[in-house]
Amino acid sequence: MLNQSFSIENFRKIIDVENRKGVFLEGKFFPSLKAITDEIKACNKNIVSKRRDKSITTDKIKELYDQRRELKERKEAQLIAELKKISEKVVATNFKIELVKKDIPGQKPLYLVKDSPEHYFAIKQLQNNMSRLFGVKQANRFEIVSQVKVLLSDAFPKYVLRTDINDFYESIPHASLLEKINGNNLLTHFSRKIIRQILNGYKTLSGNGAGIPRGVGISAYLAELYMRDIDRLIMSLKGLIYYARYVDDIIIIFTPLVDEKQRDYKKNIADIVEGKFKLKLNANKTFCFDLRDSSKQCELEYLGYKIFFGDGKLKTRLTQKKVEKYKRRIDASFDNYFNLSKVNEKEARKLLVRRVRFLTGNTRLKNNKNNVLVGIYHSNSQLTELDDLTSLDDYLRNKIDSITVTPLQERLRRFGFKAGFDERRFHPFKTYELQKIMKAWK
């Protein structure tokens, strides 16, 4: 049986998982551990130094290892003591999840949980409970796009519908969501209590009687759980050969029968999404393509790609939105360089080179449990047309030309988006380097 408890043992597992992702919670939540952590680091350096010294005896080396083991045991005991305090706070009767609303110009508001260790560990454990009990997880973007490419590249008659849900997070009804959560008693009473606190906190801050808070980690799990019955009903529709959903971005493909020329496929979907589940399709992002006329040329945008299809041919390009995102990151990288170079020219150069290498190349997120590959190729591997990458190279070259430091210009000109894609150029980065790289783009 799954251990859902908000216990020392489960919180300790969370620390290990987050460490593997490069999120070091000890430094954030447990400053009291810094002194002994520094002692362990010093001991490690001493061991490395002594092992290189041929005059040091085996007994002396063993003594150092024993010293390190004792330090680690002391540190673990201190950490367990800290986690015990956190666990006691979380399970106390007066514990309550508190949300903070953060308004962002031009975007929907974000909602953050209170910045405290007890809030952090409570939300993380709740996510673990939801994930493992309900099996909720986000679809694989790469798999969806590759499957869609195959299905749209032939000349067989078909009907394609691409849509998304208007104000998705803000529209999920609380009563129906809680009914799904409470209906099978999988979650413990305490987990359900925290979910109700989150929904009530969102309701108070937003003034909205429905919806889940963007920015809170558990919301993605709640959204996937709510959409599960919608997915099931759509996939049961007659003539459907493909259905995929990435959060609220949906693509559906039917094979129409000869006698179905008058069938309203869009209404079939709306009857489920709007009629049964009280959500609303986004009219501005709903597109229907009737490919019973195989000579018809069509274009749709889905998951960062602009897809051109019809007549058994298919091409993919980057969406304009994604191109603009790369340009904004180029701009931010060079703006940061010019500002930082006034204070520390050496550090400014180093950071700019790393950012351009990252943008134009590929790397592995080592601390992610799946060692995910990301970058200009691995994040856009379904591209067939590379004109947008050439355009980005021109944009980058203009930025490089604005620098007056010749050696830096020459170094930066070695990198390019198209070359990074074609050659799948790989650049390893350490976790602290990635954190510094990303800082300019947040």
Short mmCIF file of C-alpha atoms in Angstrom, two decimals:
data_model
loop_
_atom_site.label_atom_id
_atom_site.label_comp_id
_atom_site.label_asym_id
_atom_site.label_seq_id
_atom_site.Cartn_x
_atom_site.Cartn_y
_atom_site.Cartn_z
CA MET A 1 0.00 0.00 0.00
CA LEU A 2 1.28 3.46 -0.93
CA ASN A 3 2.71 5.46 1.95
CA GLN A 4 0.96 8.83 1.57
CA SER A 5 2.09 10.21 4.92
CA PHE A 6 3.65 13.64 5.30
CA SER A 7 6.45 12.01 7.27
CA ILE A 8 10.17 12.41 7.88
CA GLU A 9 10.83 9.37 5.70
CA ASN A 10 8.90 10.71 2.70
CA PHE A 11 10.33 14.23 3.07
CA ARG A 12 13.82 12.71 3.08
CA LYS A 13 13.02 10.98 -0.24
CA ILE A 14 11.89 14.33 -1.67
CA ILE A 15 15.30 15.83 -0.85
CA ASP A 16 17.07 13.01 -2.71
CA VAL A 17 14.82 13.37 -5.77
CA GLU A 18 15.26 17.15 -5.92
CA ASN A 19 19.04 16.84 -5.46
CA ARG A 20 19.17 14.63 -8.55
CA LYS A 21 17.36 17.38 -10.44
CA GLY A 22 19.91 19.95 -9.31
CA VAL A 23 17.58 21.56 -6.74
CA PHE A 24 19.59 21.63 -3.51
CA LEU A 25 17.05 22.10 -0.75
CA GLU A 26 19.65 21.96 2.02
CA GLY A 27 21.00 25.37 1.06
CA LYS A 28 17.52 26.86 0.76
CA PHE A 29 15.76 25.49 3.82
CA PHE A 30 18.45 24.22 6.19
CA PRO A 31 21.14 26.89 6.78
CA SER A 32 22.05 25.18 10.06
CA LEU A 33 23.65 22.38 8.00
CA LYS A 34 26.15 24.67 6.28
CA ALA A 35 28.89 24.33 8.89
CA ILE A 36 28.96 20.54 8.83
CA THR A 37 28.59 20.51 5.03
CA ASP A 38 31.71 22.69 4.81
CA GLU A 39 33.52 20.27 7.14
CA ILE A 40 32.63 17.35 4.83
CA LYS A 41 33.89 19.28 1.78
CA ALA A 42 37.16 20.07 3.58
CA CYS A 43 37.50 16.41 4.56
CA ASN A 44 36.95 15.33 0.95
CA LYS A 45 39.69 17.69 -0.24
CA ASN A 46 41.99 16.38 2.44
CA ILE A 47 41.35 12.79 1.35
CA VAL A 48 42.16 13.61 -2.28
CA SER A 49 45.33 15.43 -1.24
CA LYS A 50 46.55 12.68 1.10
CA ARG A 51 45.89 9.90 -1.41
CA ARG A 52 48.26 11.60 -3.85
CA ASP A 53 50.95 11.76 -1.20
CA LYS A 54 52.96 8.53 -1.38
CA SER A 55 54.31 9.03 2.16
CA ILE A 56 50.84 8.81 3.79
CA THR A 57 50.09 5.41 5.29
CA THR A 58 46.97 3.35 4.58
CA ASP A 59 45.97 3.64 8.23
CA LYS A 60 46.02 7.44 7.97
CA ILE A 61 43.81 7.35 4.86
CA LYS A 62 41.41 5.00 6.63
CA GLU A 63 41.26 7.42 9.53
CA LEU A 64 40.20 10.20 7.17
CA TYR A 65 37.47 8.02 5.65
CA ASP A 66 36.21 7.20 9.14
CA GLN A 67 36.20 10.91 9.95
CA ARG A 68 34.15 11.65 6.81
CA ARG A 69 31.68 8.86 7.60
CA GLU A 70 31.20 10.24 11.10
CA LEU A 71 30.60 13.75 9.73
CA LYS A 72 28.01 12.43 7.25
CA GLU A 73 26.22 10.55 10.01
CA ARG A 74 26.11 13.70 12.13
CA LYS A 75 24.80 15.70 9.19
CA GLU A 76 22.12 13.11 8.47
CA ALA A 77 21.04 13.17 12.12
CA GLN A 78 20.77 16.98 12.01
CA LEU A 79 18.78 16.81 8.77
CA ILE A 80 16.38 14.24 10.19
CA ALA A 81 15.87 16.49 13.23
CA GLU A 82 14.98 19.42 10.92
CA LEU A 83 12.59 17.25 8.88
CA LYS A 84 10.93 16.09 12.09
CA LYS A 85 10.10 19.73 12.94
CA ILE A 86 8.71 20.29 9.45
CA SER A 87 6.61 17.12 9.51
CA GLU A 88 5.15 18.08 12.91
CA LYS A 89 4.16 21.51 11.58
CA VAL A 90 2.51 20.04 8.46
CA VAL A 91 0.38 17.46 10.29
CA ALA A 92 -0.63 19.90 13.05
CA THR A 93 -4.35 20.69 13.13
CA ASN A 94 -3.73 24.41 12.56
CA PHE A 95 -1.55 23.94 9.45
CA LYS A 96 -2.98 25.61 6.35
CA ILE A 97 -1.67 26.08 2.82
CA GLU A 98 -1.43 29.80 2.07
CA LEU A 99 -1.41 31.18 -1.49
CA VAL A 100 0.01 34.48 -2.72
CA LYS A 101 -1.27 36.08 -5.91
CA LYS A 102 1.32 37.46 -8.33
CA ASP A 103 0.08 39.71 -11.14
CA ILE A 104 2.13 39.62 -14.35
CA PRO A 105 1.56 42.35 -16.99
CA GLY A 106 -0.03 40.93 -20.14
CA GLN A 107 -0.43 37.44 -18.67
CA LYS A 108 -2.76 35.54 -16.38
CA PRO A 109 -1.94 35.85 -12.67
CA LEU A 110 0.26 33.28 -10.97
CA TYR A 111 -0.42 31.87 -7.53
CA LEU A 112 2.47 30.83 -5.34
CA VAL A 113 2.49 28.91 -2.08
CA LYS A 114 4.03 30.57 0.95
CA ASP A 115 7.83 30.33 0.84
CA SER A 116 8.40 28.03 3.79
CA PRO A 117 9.81 24.50 4.13
CA GLU A 118 6.53 23.12 5.48
CA HIS A 119 4.57 24.47 2.49
CA TYR A 120 7.18 23.21 0.04
CA PHE A 121 7.32 19.65 1.39
CA ALA A 122 3.55 19.43 1.83
CA ILE A 123 2.92 20.34 -1.82
CA LYS A 124 5.66 18.01 -3.07
CA GLN A 125 4.30 15.07 -1.08
CA LEU A 126 0.77 15.81 -2.30
CA GLN A 127 2.06 15.78 -5.90
CA ASN A 128 3.73 12.41 -5.27
CA ASN A 129 0.50 11.02 -3.83
CA MET A 130 -1.59 12.25 -6.79
CA SER A 131 0.89 11.02 -9.38
CA ARG A 132 1.25 7.53 -7.98
CA LEU A 133 -2.37 6.93 -6.97
CA PHE A 134 -4.10 8.32 -10.07
CA GLY A 135 -1.28 7.73 -12.56
CA VAL A 136 -1.60 11.30 -13.85
CA LYS A 137 1.21 12.61 -16.00
CA GLN A 138 1.66 15.02 -18.88
CA ALA A 139 1.75 13.69 -22.43
CA ASN A 140 5.04 13.49 -24.34
CA ARG A 141 5.31 16.47 -26.70
CA PHE A 142 7.88 14.81 -28.98
CA GLU A 143 5.77 11.66 -29.42
CA ILE A 144 2.62 13.66 -30.21
CA VAL A 145 4.26 15.77 -32.93
CA SER A 146 6.01 12.78 -34.53
CA GLN A 147 2.72 10.83 -34.62
CA VAL A 148 0.82 13.79 -36.07
CA LYS A 149 3.45 14.18 -38.79
CA VAL A 150 3.03 10.56 -39.87
CA LEU A 151 -0.78 10.76 -39.92
CA LEU A 152 -0.90 14.03 -41.86
CA SER A 153 1.73 13.08 -44.44
CA ASP A 154 -0.44 10.63 -46.40
CA ALA A 155 -3.15 11.41 -48.97
CA PHE A 156 -5.96 9.43 -47.33
CA PRO A 157 -9.22 11.37 -46.76
CA LYS A 158 -9.44 12.67 -43.22
CA TYR A 159 -10.89 15.38 -41.03
CA VAL A 160 -8.56 17.23 -38.66
CA LEU A 161 -9.62 19.39 -35.74
CA ARG A 162 -7.17 21.41 -33.65
CA THR A 163 -8.44 23.30 -30.62
CA ASP A 164 -7.74 24.27 -27.05
CA ILE A 165 -9.78 25.18 -24.01
CA ASN A 166 -10.48 28.81 -23.22
CA ASP A 167 -9.07 29.88 -19.81
CA PHE A 168 -8.42 26.22 -19.04
CA TYR A 169 -7.07 26.44 -15.50
CA GLU A 170 -9.51 29.21 -14.56
CA SER A 171 -12.57 27.24 -15.73
CA ILE A 172 -12.28 23.84 -14.01
CA PRO A 173 -15.32 23.57 -11.69
CA HIS A 174 -14.49 22.81 -8.07
CA ALA A 175 -17.52 20.61 -7.35
CA SER A 176 -16.85 18.24 -10.24
CA LEU A 177 -13.12 18.12 -9.50
CA LEU A 178 -13.68 17.33 -5.83
CA GLU A 179 -16.21 14.68 -6.79
CA LYS A 180 -13.52 12.89 -8.81
CA ILE A 181 -11.03 13.18 -5.95
CA ASN A 182 -13.44 12.05 -3.24
CA GLY A 183 -15.25 9.43 -5.29
CA ASN A 184 -12.82 6.55 -4.77
CA ASN A 185 -11.15 7.28 -1.41
CA LEU A 186 -7.69 6.71 -2.88
CA LEU A 187 -6.28 9.84 -1.28
CA THR A 188 -6.09 10.12 2.49
CA HIS A 189 -8.32 12.59 4.32
CA PHE A 190 -5.31 14.83 4.99
CA SER A 191 -4.33 15.02 1.29
CA ARG A 192 -7.90 15.88 0.34
CA LYS A 193 -7.94 18.54 3.06
CA ILE A 194 -4.90 20.26 1.54
CA ILE A 195 -6.47 20.21 -1.93
CA ARG A 196 -9.61 21.87 -0.55
CA GLN A 197 -7.44 24.52 1.15
CA ILE A 198 -5.73 25.27 -2.17
CA LEU A 199 -9.03 25.58 -4.04
CA ASN A 200 -10.56 27.76 -1.33
CA GLY A 201 -7.46 29.96 -1.20
CA TYR A 202 -7.61 30.40 -4.97
CA LYS A 203 -11.32 31.19 -4.82
CA THR A 204 -10.69 33.91 -2.23
CA LEU A 205 -7.75 35.53 -4.02
CA SER A 206 -9.15 35.34 -7.57
CA GLY A 207 -12.79 36.04 -6.78
CA ASN A 208 -13.54 33.17 -9.14
CA GLY A 209 -15.90 30.38 -8.07
CA ALA A 210 -14.16 27.93 -10.41
CA GLY A 211 -10.60 27.23 -11.43
CA ILE A 212 -7.27 26.04 -10.12
CA PRO A 213 -4.22 28.24 -9.41
CA ARG A 214 -1.58 28.61 -12.11
CA GLY A 215 1.90 28.32 -10.64
CA VAL A 216 1.12 25.78 -7.91
CA GLY A 217 2.70 22.43 -8.76
CA ILE A 218 -0.32 20.34 -7.80
CA SER A 219 -2.56 22.20 -10.29
CA ALA A 220 -1.14 20.32 -13.28
CA TYR A 221 -2.09 17.02 -11.59
CA LEU A 222 -5.58 18.28 -10.78
CA ALA A 223 -6.09 19.44 -14.38
CA GLU A 224 -4.99 16.09 -15.81
CA LEU A 225 -7.32 14.26 -13.45
CA TYR A 226 -10.28 16.46 -14.46
CA MET A 227 -9.58 15.96 -18.19
CA ARG A 228 -9.42 12.17 -17.92
CA ASP A 229 -13.14 11.59 -18.58
CA ILE A 230 -13.14 14.14 -21.40
CA ASP A 231 -10.29 12.24 -23.06
CA ARG A 232 -12.17 8.96 -22.66
CA LEU A 233 -15.41 10.25 -24.20
CA ILE A 234 -13.71 11.95 -27.15
CA MET A 235 -11.69 8.82 -27.90
CA SER A 236 -14.92 6.81 -28.03
CA LEU A 237 -16.35 8.93 -30.89
CA LYS A 238 -17.17 7.10 -34.10
CA GLY A 239 -14.54 7.33 -36.83
CA LEU A 240 -11.79 8.76 -34.60
CA ILE A 241 -8.33 7.45 -35.50
CA TYR A 242 -6.16 9.79 -33.40
CA TYR A 243 -6.53 11.96 -30.32
CA ALA A 244 -3.80 13.79 -28.40
CA ARG A 245 -3.84 16.45 -25.73
CA TYR A 246 -0.89 18.37 -24.28
CA VAL A 247 -2.31 20.20 -21.23
CA ASP A 248 -5.25 21.86 -23.05
CA ASP A 249 -3.90 21.83 -26.62
CA ILE A 250 -5.93 19.20 -28.49
CA ILE A 251 -5.64 17.62 -31.93
CA ILE A 252 -8.13 15.07 -33.26
CA ILE A 253 -8.18 13.16 -36.55
CA PHE A 254 -11.21 11.36 -37.99
CA THR A 255 -11.61 9.14 -41.05
CA PRO A 256 -14.98 10.25 -42.46
CA LEU A 257 -17.30 7.67 -43.98
CA VAL A 258 -18.95 8.30 -47.36
CA ASP A 259 -22.34 8.92 -45.76
CA GLU A 260 -20.97 11.38 -43.13
CA LYS A 261 -20.60 14.49 -45.28
CA GLN A 262 -23.04 16.42 -43.11
CA ARG A 263 -21.49 15.38 -39.80
CA ASP A 264 -20.49 18.29 -37.58
CA TYR A 265 -17.26 17.06 -35.94
CA LYS A 266 -16.70 20.31 -34.10
CA LYS A 267 -20.16 20.02 -32.49
CA ASN A 268 -19.34 16.45 -31.44
CA ILE A 269 -16.36 17.77 -29.49
CA ALA A 270 -18.20 20.80 -28.12
CA ASP A 271 -21.04 18.60 -26.85
CA ILE A 272 -18.52 16.78 -24.66
CA VAL A 273 -16.22 19.61 -23.57
CA GLU A 274 -18.85 22.32 -23.17
CA GLY A 275 -22.09 20.38 -22.71
CA LYS A 276 -20.96 17.70 -20.27
CA PHE A 277 -17.93 19.25 -18.54
CA LYS A 278 -18.72 22.99 -18.53
CA LEU A 279 -15.48 24.08 -20.20
CA LYS A 280 -15.37 26.21 -23.36
CA LEU A 281 -13.47 25.67 -26.58
CA ASN A 282 -11.32 28.64 -27.62
CA ALA A 283 -12.96 29.90 -30.81
CA ASN A 284 -9.83 31.81 -31.85
CA LYS A 285 -7.72 28.64 -31.70
CA THR A 286 -10.18 26.13 -33.12
CA PHE A 287 -9.45 25.10 -36.71
CA CYS A 288 -11.08 22.40 -38.84
CA PHE A 289 -9.56 20.86 -41.96
CA ASP A 290 -11.66 18.69 -44.26
CA LEU A 291 -9.18 16.63 -46.27
CA ARG A 292 -11.69 14.61 -48.23
CA ASP A 293 -10.44 16.79 -51.07
CA SER A 294 -6.87 15.45 -51.12
CA SER A 295 -5.53 18.40 -53.14
CA LYS A 296 -6.31 20.88 -50.39
CA GLN A 297 -3.32 22.65 -48.78
CA CYS A 298 -3.60 23.29 -45.03
CA GLU A 299 -1.61 24.94 -42.26
CA LEU A 300 -1.91 24.60 -38.50
CA GLU A 301 0.17 25.46 -35.45
CA TYR A 302 0.64 22.88 -32.75
CA LEU A 303 3.12 22.53 -29.87
CA GLY A 304 5.64 25.02 -31.23
CA TYR A 305 5.49 23.89 -34.85
CA LYS A 306 3.81 25.34 -37.91
CA ILE A 307 2.67 22.28 -39.88
CA PHE A 308 1.89 22.46 -43.63
CA PHE A 309 0.03 19.44 -44.98
CA GLY A 310 -2.29 18.18 -47.72
CA ASP A 311 -1.85 16.29 -51.00
CA GLY A 312 0.22 13.68 -49.17
CA LYS A 313 3.02 16.17 -48.41
CA LEU A 314 4.09 17.62 -45.09
CA LYS A 315 6.48 20.36 -43.94
CA THR A 316 7.19 21.77 -40.49
CA ARG A 317 8.60 25.10 -39.42
CA LEU A 318 8.97 26.92 -36.13
CA THR A 319 6.03 29.06 -35.09
CA GLN A 320 6.59 32.81 -35.06
CA LYS A 321 6.03 32.76 -31.31
CA LYS A 322 8.93 30.35 -30.86
CA VAL A 323 11.20 32.36 -33.16
CA GLU A 324 10.43 35.48 -31.13
CA LYS A 325 11.25 33.60 -27.93
CA TYR A 326 14.74 32.79 -29.26
CA LYS A 327 15.20 36.43 -30.29
CA ARG A 328 14.19 37.66 -26.83
CA ARG A 329 16.77 35.34 -25.28
CA ILE A 330 19.44 36.59 -27.66
CA ASP A 331 18.53 40.18 -26.77
CA ALA A 332 18.58 39.46 -23.03
CA SER A 333 21.95 37.70 -23.32
CA PHE A 334 23.60 40.66 -25.03
CA ASP A 335 21.88 43.25 -22.80
CA ASN A 336 23.21 41.37 -19.77
CA TYR A 337 26.69 41.32 -21.32
CA PHE A 338 26.76 45.08 -21.89
CA ASN A 339 25.52 45.81 -18.37
CA LEU A 340 27.81 43.33 -16.62
CA SER A 341 30.89 44.30 -18.67
CA LYS A 342 30.87 47.71 -16.97
CA VAL A 343 31.54 45.93 -13.68
CA ASN A 344 33.30 42.68 -14.60
CA GLU A 345 34.32 42.32 -18.25
CA LYS A 346 35.82 38.84 -17.81
CA GLU A 347 32.69 37.40 -16.19
CA ALA A 348 30.46 39.15 -18.75
CA ARG A 349 32.34 37.54 -21.65
CA LYS A 350 32.26 34.12 -20.06
CA LEU A 351 28.50 34.28 -19.46
CA LEU A 352 27.72 35.56 -22.98
CA VAL A 353 29.68 32.75 -24.62
CA ARG A 354 27.94 30.16 -22.45
CA ARG A 355 24.51 31.59 -23.26
CA VAL A 356 25.14 31.62 -27.01
CA ARG A 357 26.55 28.07 -26.83
CA PHE A 358 23.44 26.97 -24.96
CA LEU A 359 21.00 28.69 -27.34
CA THR A 360 22.64 27.38 -30.52
CA GLY A 361 23.61 23.92 -29.26
CA ASN A 362 22.31 20.96 -27.32
CA THR A 363 22.96 19.68 -23.82
CA ARG A 364 21.88 17.07 -21.32
CA LEU A 365 20.07 17.99 -18.12
CA LYS A 366 22.26 15.71 -16.02
CA ASN A 367 20.42 16.13 -12.75
CA ASN A 368 17.05 15.37 -14.30
CA LYS A 369 16.13 11.79 -13.43
CA ASN A 370 15.64 10.98 -17.13
CA ASN A 371 18.82 12.78 -18.29
CA VAL A 372 16.74 14.73 -20.79
CA LEU A 373 18.43 16.12 -23.92
CA VAL A 374 17.44 19.69 -24.80
CA GLY A 375 18.59 22.29 -27.29
CA ILE A 376 18.12 23.64 -30.79
CA TYR A 377 17.93 20.14 -32.28
CA HIS A 378 16.54 18.06 -29.44
CA SER A 379 13.78 20.59 -28.64
CA ASN A 380 12.88 21.05 -32.33
CA SER A 381 13.76 17.70 -33.88
CA GLN A 382 10.56 17.50 -35.95
CA LEU A 383 11.56 20.45 -38.16
CA THR A 384 11.78 19.80 -41.89
CA GLU A 385 12.33 23.42 -43.05
CA LEU A 386 15.29 25.30 -41.57
CA ASP A 387 14.76 28.82 -42.96
CA ASP A 388 13.85 30.10 -39.50
CA LEU A 389 17.18 28.89 -38.11
CA THR A 390 19.03 30.76 -40.88
CA SER A 391 17.03 33.86 -39.97
CA LEU A 392 18.00 33.44 -36.32
CA ASP A 393 21.64 33.14 -37.34
CA ASP A 394 21.37 36.48 -39.18
CA TYR A 395 19.80 38.04 -36.09
CA LEU A 396 22.58 36.66 -33.89
CA ARG A 397 25.30 37.89 -36.28
CA ASN A 398 23.93 41.44 -36.09
CA LYS A 399 24.15 41.26 -32.30
CA ILE A 400 27.69 39.92 -32.44
CA ASP A 401 28.67 42.80 -34.76
CA SER A 402 27.54 45.27 -32.10
CA ILE A 403 30.38 44.10 -29.82
CA THR A 404 33.65 46.01 -30.08
CA VAL A 405 35.84 43.29 -28.56
CA THR A 406 37.31 41.48 -31.58
CA PRO A 407 38.43 38.23 -29.86
CA LEU A 408 34.96 37.84 -28.35
CA GLN A 409 33.35 38.45 -31.75
CA GLU A 410 35.52 35.77 -33.33
CA ARG A 411 34.66 33.26 -30.63
CA LEU A 412 30.92 33.89 -30.86
CA ARG A 413 30.92 33.54 -34.65
CA ARG A 414 31.78 29.86 -34.22
CA PHE A 415 28.23 29.20 -33.03
CA GLY A 416 25.04 29.10 -35.09
CA PHE A 417 21.48 27.81 -34.84
CA LYS A 418 21.49 25.95 -38.16
CA ALA A 419 24.88 24.37 -37.50
CA GLY A 420 23.76 23.37 -34.01
CA PHE A 421 20.70 21.70 -35.53
CA ASP A 422 22.37 20.05 -38.53
CA GLU A 423 25.42 18.82 -36.62
CA ARG A 424 23.57 18.29 -33.32
CA ARG A 425 26.38 20.15 -31.58
CA PHE A 426 26.60 19.11 -27.97
CA HIS A 427 27.88 21.29 -25.11
CA PRO A 428 27.99 19.96 -21.54
CA PHE A 429 27.17 22.37 -18.73
CA LYS A 430 27.40 21.99 -14.99
CA THR A 431 24.31 22.66 -12.89
CA TYR A 432 25.57 25.97 -11.50
CA GLU A 433 26.45 27.09 -15.06
CA LEU A 434 22.92 26.34 -16.27
CA GLN A 435 21.47 28.30 -13.37
CA LYS A 436 23.57 31.35 -14.30
CA ILE A 437 22.71 30.97 -18.00
CA MET A 438 18.96 30.90 -17.32
CA LYS A 439 19.05 33.84 -14.92
CA ALA A 440 19.07 36.44 -17.71
CA TRP A 441 15.92 34.99 -19.28
CA LYS A 442 13.68 34.83 -16.22
#
